[in-house]
JSON list of C-alpha atoms in Angstrom, two decimals:
[
{"chain": "A", "resi": 1, "resn": "ILE", "atom": "CA", "xyz": [-50.96, 56.11, -39.77]},
{"chain": "A", "resi": 2, "resn": "GLU", "atom": "CA", "xyz": [-55.11, 55.60, -40.41]},
{"chain": "A", "resi": 3, "resn": "ALA", "atom": "CA", "xyz": [-55.30, 59.38, -39.05]},
{"chain": "A", "resi": 4, "resn": "THR", "atom": "CA", "xyz": [-53.19, 60.99, -41.47]},
{"chain": "A", "resi": 5, "resn": "VAL", "atom": "CA", "xyz": [-54.77, 58.98, -44.52]},
{"chain": "A", "resi": 6, "resn": "ILE", "atom": "CA", "xyz": [-57.53, 60.57, -43.97]},
{"chain": "A", "resi": 7, "resn": "ALA", "atom": "CA", "xyz": [-55.87, 63.91, -43.57]},
{"chain": "A", "resi": 8, "resn": "SER", "atom": "CA", "xyz": [-54.33, 63.60, -46.84]},
{"chain": "A", "resi": 9, "resn": "ARG", "atom": "CA", "xyz": [-58.58, 62.79, -47.99]},
{"chain": "A", "resi": 10, "resn": "LEU", "atom": "CA", "xyz": [-60.20, 65.53, -46.84]},
{"chain": "A", "resi": 11, "resn": "ARG", "atom": "CA", "xyz": [-57.75, 67.79, -49.20]},
{"chain": "A", "resi": 12, "resn": "ILE", "atom": "CA", "xyz": [-58.69, 67.19, -51.59]},
{"chain": "A", "resi": 13, "resn": "SER", "atom": "CA", "xyz": [-62.67, 66.07, -50.93]},
{"chain": "A", "resi": 14, "resn": "GLN", "atom": "CA", "xyz": [-64.77, 68.75, -52.18]},
{"chain": "A", "resi": 15, "resn": "ASN", "atom": "CA", "xyz": [-67.38, 67.10, -50.30]},
{"chain": "A", "resi": 16, "resn": "ARG", "atom": "CA", "xyz": [-68.11, 69.39, -47.31]},
{"chain": "A", "resi": 17, "resn": "GLU", "atom": "CA", "xyz": [-71.22, 67.38, -45.39]},
{"chain": "A", "resi": 18, "resn": "LYS", "atom": "CA", "xyz": [-68.76, 63.63, -45.74]},
{"chain": "A", "resi": 19, "resn": "ASP", "atom": "CA", "xyz": [-65.63, 65.85, -44.76]},
{"chain": "A", "resi": 20, "resn": "LEU", "atom": "CA", "xyz": [-67.42, 66.82, -41.41]},
{"chain": "A", "resi": 21, "resn": "GLN", "atom": "CA", "xyz": [-68.19, 63.13, -40.94]},
{"chain": "A", "resi": 22, "resn": "LYS", "atom": "CA", "xyz": [-64.06, 61.98, -41.75]},
{"chain": "A", "resi": 23, "resn": "ILE", "atom": "CA", "xyz": [-63.46, 64.50, -38.85]},
{"chain": "A", "resi": 24, "resn": "GLU", "atom": "CA", "xyz": [-65.82, 63.41, -36.63]},
{"chain": "A", "resi": 25, "resn": "SER", "atom": "CA", "xyz": [-64.27, 59.81, -36.53]},
{"chain": "A", "resi": 26, "resn": "LEU", "atom": "CA", "xyz": [-60.85, 60.92, -36.92]},
{"chain": "A", "resi": 27, "resn": "LEU", "atom": "CA", "xyz": [-61.27, 63.17, -33.75]},
{"chain": "A", "resi": 28, "resn": "LYS", "atom": "CA", "xyz": [-62.50, 60.48, -32.50]},
{"chain": "A", "resi": 29, "resn": "ILE", "atom": "CA", "xyz": [-59.33, 58.76, -33.12]},
{"chain": "A", "resi": 30, "resn": "ALA", "atom": "CA", "xyz": [-57.13, 60.68, -32.34]},
{"chain": "A", "resi": 31, "resn": "GLU", "atom": "CA", "xyz": [-58.01, 62.06, -29.08]},
{"chain": "A", "resi": 32, "resn": "LYS", "atom": "CA", "xyz": [-56.88, 58.62, -27.77]},
{"chain": "A", "resi": 33, "resn": "CYS", "atom": "CA", "xyz": [-53.65, 59.61, -29.02]},
{"chain": "A", "resi": 34, "resn": "GLY", "atom": "CA", "xyz": [-52.44, 56.58, -28.27]},
{"chain": "A", "resi": 35, "resn": "ASN", "atom": "CA", "xyz": [-49.15, 58.46, -30.34]},
{"chain": "A", "resi": 36, "resn": "VAL", "atom": "CA", "xyz": [-47.34, 60.78, -31.53]},
{"chain": "A", "resi": 37, "resn": "ARG", "atom": "CA", "xyz": [-48.49, 60.22, -34.60]},
{"chain": "A", "resi": 38, "resn": "ASP", "atom": "CA", "xyz": [-52.25, 60.62, -34.33]},
{"chain": "A", "resi": 39, "resn": "CYS", "atom": "CA", "xyz": [-51.47, 63.62, -31.88]},
{"chain": "A", "resi": 40, "resn": "GLU", "atom": "CA", "xyz": [-49.99, 65.29, -35.03]},
{"chain": "A", "resi": 41, "resn": "ALA", "atom": "CA", "xyz": [-52.42, 64.17, -37.37]},
{"chain": "A", "resi": 42, "resn": "LYS", "atom": "CA", "xyz": [-55.02, 65.91, -35.28]},
{"chain": "A", "resi": 43, "resn": "VAL", "atom": "CA", "xyz": [-53.09, 69.10, -35.10]},
{"chain": "A", "resi": 44, "resn": "LEU", "atom": "CA", "xyz": [-53.57, 68.47, -38.74]},
{"chain": "A", "resi": 45, "resn": "VAL", "atom": "CA", "xyz": [-57.09, 68.13, -38.97]},
{"chain": "A", "resi": 46, "resn": "GLU", "atom": "CA", "xyz": [-57.81, 70.94, -37.37]},
{"chain": "A", "resi": 47, "resn": "ARG", "atom": "CA", "xyz": [-56.16, 73.09, -38.73]},
{"chain": "A", "resi": 48, "resn": "LEU", "atom": "CA", "xyz": [-57.46, 71.96, -42.11]},
{"chain": "A", "resi": 49, "resn": "VAL", "atom": "CA", "xyz": [-60.87, 72.45, -41.40]},
{"chain": "A", "resi": 50, "resn": "PHE", "atom": "CA", "xyz": [-60.41, 76.39, -39.97]},
{"chain": "A", "resi": 51, "resn": "GLN", "atom": "CA", "xyz": [-58.75, 76.71, -43.27]},
{"chain": "A", "resi": 52, "resn": "ASN", "atom": "CA", "xyz": [-61.02, 74.70, -44.97]},
{"chain": "A", "resi": 53, "resn": "PHE", "atom": "CA", "xyz": [-64.66, 76.54, -43.09]},
{"chain": "A", "resi": 54, "resn": "GLU", "atom": "CA", "xyz": [-63.43, 79.72, -42.16]},
{"chain": "A", "resi": 55, "resn": "GLY", "atom": "CA", "xyz": [-62.80, 80.47, -45.86]},
{"chain": "A", "resi": 56, "resn": "ASP", "atom": "CA", "xyz": [-66.41, 79.44, -46.59]},
{"chain": "A", "resi": 57, "resn": "LYS", "atom": "CA", "xyz": [-67.51, 81.43, -44.22]},
{"chain": "A", "resi": 58, "resn": "GLN", "atom": "CA", "xyz": [-65.66, 84.61, -44.73]},
{"chain": "A", "resi": 59, "resn": "ARG", "atom": "CA", "xyz": [-66.62, 84.56, -48.68]},
{"chain": "A", "resi": 60, "resn": "LYS", "atom": "CA", "xyz": [-70.32, 84.20, -47.27]},
{"chain": "A", "resi": 61, "resn": "LYS", "atom": "CA", "xyz": [-69.46, 87.74, -46.47]},
{"chain": "A", "resi": 62, "resn": "PHE", "atom": "CA", "xyz": [-69.00, 89.22, -49.36]}
]
C-alpha cells in the first residue's frame, strides 16, 4: 500500500531529484515483494519512471 501511495504521488510531482529519492526507497520496499500489491506497484513505478525520464531524454535530443 505504501508503494502505491508513493507511485501515485510521483505522477503529480515535478521535482525530479525528489522523485529519484522516492523511487529508490520505493524499489527497496518493492524488492521484498511481500505481497501482490507491492509487486504491482513496482511494475507501475518502473513504467512511470520509464515514461517520465525517457520523455526527458527525447526532448533533449531536439
